[in-house]
Amino acid sequence: MVEVLITNVISECYSKEIIQFLEHIYPTLKINFDLEDFNKPYPCGHSILRVEGELIDIKSITKQLKAKEIKCELLEDKICKPYDRILGKSI
């Protein structure tokens, strides 16, 4: 299972610190960050935190992050409907 969160972590150094912190609490999970462009304020400008493992307690992880004053939210899995450019709407 993989869960993806958007966060306001912008520093590579801080992202490594957060990964170590989370891996200490959740040693069976694989955790990594993708740092994105931060020209816009959160949530439009954000980093991606990926968590992979058999059993993921996402509520506990978000609670740990928020305790460190990190803004985060689960990126929901959405299926986009096909868009017809001629009609100008989803089909």
PDB file of C-alpha atoms in Angstrom:
ATOM      1  CA  MET A   1       0.000   0.000   0.000  1.00  0.00           C
ATOM      2  CA  VAL A   2       1.163   3.540  -0.741  1.00  0.00           C
ATOM      3  CA  GLU A   3      -0.159   6.750   0.786  1.00  0.00           C
ATOM      4  CA  VAL A   4       0.775  10.183  -0.530  1.00  0.00           C
ATOM      5  CA  LEU A   5       0.622  13.415   1.445  1.00  0.00           C
ATOM      6  CA  ILE A   6       1.284  16.989   0.420  1.00  0.00           C
ATOM      7  CA  THR A   7       3.324  18.989   2.936  1.00  0.00           C
ATOM      8  CA  ASN A   8       4.897  22.390   3.428  1.00  0.00           C
ATOM      9  CA  VAL A   9       8.418  20.961   3.951  1.00  0.00           C
ATOM     10  CA  ILE A  10      10.703  22.841   1.561  1.00  0.00           C
ATOM     11  CA  SER A  11      14.214  22.094   2.802  1.00  0.00           C
ATOM     12  CA  GLU A  12      16.105  18.964   1.778  1.00  0.00           C
ATOM     13  CA  CYS A  13      17.888  18.980   5.134  1.00  0.00           C
ATOM     14  CA  TYR A  14      14.597  19.196   7.043  1.00  0.00           C
ATOM     15  CA  SER A  15      13.003  16.520   4.842  1.00  0.00           C
ATOM     16  CA  LYS A  16      15.834  14.126   5.777  1.00  0.00           C
ATOM     17  CA  GLU A  17      15.290  14.921   9.457  1.00  0.00           C
ATOM     18  CA  ILE A  18      11.554  14.203   9.110  1.00  0.00           C
ATOM     19  CA  ILE A  19      12.227  10.921   7.280  1.00  0.00           C
ATOM     20  CA  GLN A  20      14.580   9.787  10.078  1.00  0.00           C
ATOM     21  CA  PHE A  21      12.020  10.814  12.695  1.00  0.00           C
ATOM     22  CA  LEU A  22       9.202   8.880  10.984  1.00  0.00           C
ATOM     23  CA  GLU A  23      11.368   5.831  10.217  1.00  0.00           C
ATOM     24  CA  HIS A  24      12.271   5.627  13.911  1.00  0.00           C
ATOM     25  CA  ILE A  25       8.575   5.520  14.855  1.00  0.00           C
ATOM     26  CA  TYR A  26       7.481   3.381  11.874  1.00  0.00           C
ATOM     27  CA  PRO A  27      10.492   1.143  11.070  1.00  0.00           C
ATOM     28  CA  THR A  28       8.585  -1.149   8.691  1.00  0.00           C
ATOM     29  CA  LEU A  29       7.568   1.705   6.354  1.00  0.00           C
ATOM     30  CA  LYS A  30       9.483   3.072   3.376  1.00  0.00           C
ATOM     31  CA  ILE A  31       9.290   6.877   3.471  1.00  0.00           C
ATOM     32  CA  ASN A  32      10.562   9.503   1.039  1.00  0.00           C
ATOM     33  CA  PHE A  33      10.046  13.109  -0.024  1.00  0.00           C
ATOM     34  CA  ASP A  34       9.826  14.781  -3.412  1.00  0.00           C
ATOM     35  CA  LEU A  35      10.510  18.472  -2.962  1.00  0.00           C
ATOM     36  CA  GLU A  36       8.560  20.593  -5.431  1.00  0.00           C
ATOM     37  CA  ASP A  37       8.516  24.202  -6.611  1.00  0.00           C
ATOM     38  CA  PHE A  38       7.510  26.588  -3.835  1.00  0.00           C
ATOM     39  CA  ASN A  39       6.762  29.742  -5.815  1.00  0.00           C
ATOM     40  CA  LYS A  40       3.190  29.519  -4.525  1.00  0.00           C
ATOM     41  CA  PRO A  41       1.964  29.229  -0.935  1.00  0.00           C
ATOM     42  CA  TYR A  42       0.899  25.860   0.494  1.00  0.00           C
ATOM     43  CA  PRO A  43      -1.073  23.873  -0.633  1.00  0.00           C
ATOM     44  CA  CYS A  44      -0.451  24.929  -4.261  1.00  0.00           C
ATOM     45  CA  GLY A  45       3.297  24.964  -3.616  1.00  0.00           C
ATOM     46  CA  HIS A  46       4.082  21.758  -1.771  1.00  0.00           C
ATOM     47  CA  SER A  47       6.297  18.751  -1.316  1.00  0.00           C
ATOM     48  CA  ILE A  48       5.183  15.146  -1.651  1.00  0.00           C
ATOM     49  CA  LEU A  49       5.675  12.663   1.184  1.00  0.00           C
ATOM     50  CA  ARG A  50       5.285   9.032   0.085  1.00  0.00           C
ATOM     51  CA  VAL A  51       4.722   6.304   2.638  1.00  0.00           C
ATOM     52  CA  GLU A  52       4.849   2.673   1.551  1.00  0.00           C
ATOM     53  CA  GLY A  53       4.210  -0.472   3.572  1.00  0.00           C
ATOM     54  CA  GLU A  54       1.880  -3.307   4.486  1.00  0.00           C
ATOM     55  CA  LEU A  55      -0.005  -1.391   7.175  1.00  0.00           C
ATOM     56  CA  ILE A  56      -0.029   2.426   7.229  1.00  0.00           C
ATOM     57  CA  ASP A  57      -1.679   4.381  10.052  1.00  0.00           C
ATOM     58  CA  ILE A  58      -2.028   7.635   8.135  1.00  0.00           C
ATOM     59  CA  LYS A  59      -3.869   9.379  10.975  1.00  0.00           C
ATOM     60  CA  SER A  60      -0.982   8.669  13.325  1.00  0.00           C
ATOM     61  CA  ILE A  61       1.572   9.868  10.758  1.00  0.00           C
ATOM     62  CA  THR A  62      -0.303  13.128  10.107  1.00  0.00           C
ATOM     63  CA  LYS A  63      -0.627  13.636  13.871  1.00  0.00           C
ATOM     64  CA  GLN A  64       3.165  13.224  14.264  1.00  0.00           C
ATOM     65  CA  LEU A  65       3.803  15.700  11.442  1.00  0.00           C
ATOM     66  CA  LYS A  66       1.345  18.265  12.769  1.00  0.00           C
ATOM     67  CA  ALA A  67       2.961  17.977  16.209  1.00  0.00           C
ATOM     68  CA  LYS A  68       6.139  19.212  14.485  1.00  0.00           C
ATOM     69  CA  GLU A  69       4.081  22.066  12.977  1.00  0.00           C
ATOM     70  CA  ILE A  70       4.231  20.578   9.491  1.00  0.00           C
ATOM     71  CA  LYS A  71       1.193  21.257   7.351  1.00  0.00           C
ATOM     72  CA  CYS A  72       0.088  18.092   5.608  1.00  0.00           C
ATOM     73  CA  GLU A  73      -2.911  16.483   4.027  1.00  0.00           C
ATOM     74  CA  LEU A  74      -3.613  13.207   2.334  1.00  0.00           C
ATOM     75  CA  LEU A  75      -3.598  13.408  -1.435  1.00  0.00           C
ATOM     76  CA  GLU A  76      -6.785  11.634  -2.380  1.00  0.00           C
ATOM     77  CA  ASP A  77      -6.808   9.081  -5.155  1.00  0.00           C
ATOM     78  CA  LYS A  78      -9.087  10.540  -7.818  1.00  0.00           C
ATOM     79  CA  ILE A  79      -9.986   9.239 -11.222  1.00  0.00           C
ATOM     80  CA  CYS A  80     -10.416  12.074 -13.677  1.00  0.00           C
ATOM     81  CA  LYS A  81     -13.187  11.871 -16.224  1.00  0.00           C
ATOM     82  CA  PRO A  82     -12.229  12.295 -19.884  1.00  0.00           C
ATOM     83  CA  TYR A  83     -12.494  15.913 -21.035  1.00  0.00           C
ATOM     84  CA  ASP A  84     -13.806  16.849 -24.464  1.00  0.00           C
ATOM     85  CA  ARG A  85     -12.058  20.047 -25.608  1.00  0.00           C
ATOM     86  CA  ILE A  86     -14.591  20.664 -28.364  1.00  0.00           C
ATOM     87  CA  LEU A  87     -17.573  20.392 -26.045  1.00  0.00           C
ATOM     88  CA  GLY A  88     -15.661  22.092 -23.238  1.00  0.00           C
ATOM     89  CA  LYS A  89     -16.803  19.619 -20.572  1.00  0.00           C
ATOM     90  CA  SER A  90     -16.171  16.230 -19.039  1.00  0.00           C
ATOM     91  CA  ILE A  91     -17.698  13.303 -20.866  1.00  0.00           C
TER      92      ILE A  91
END
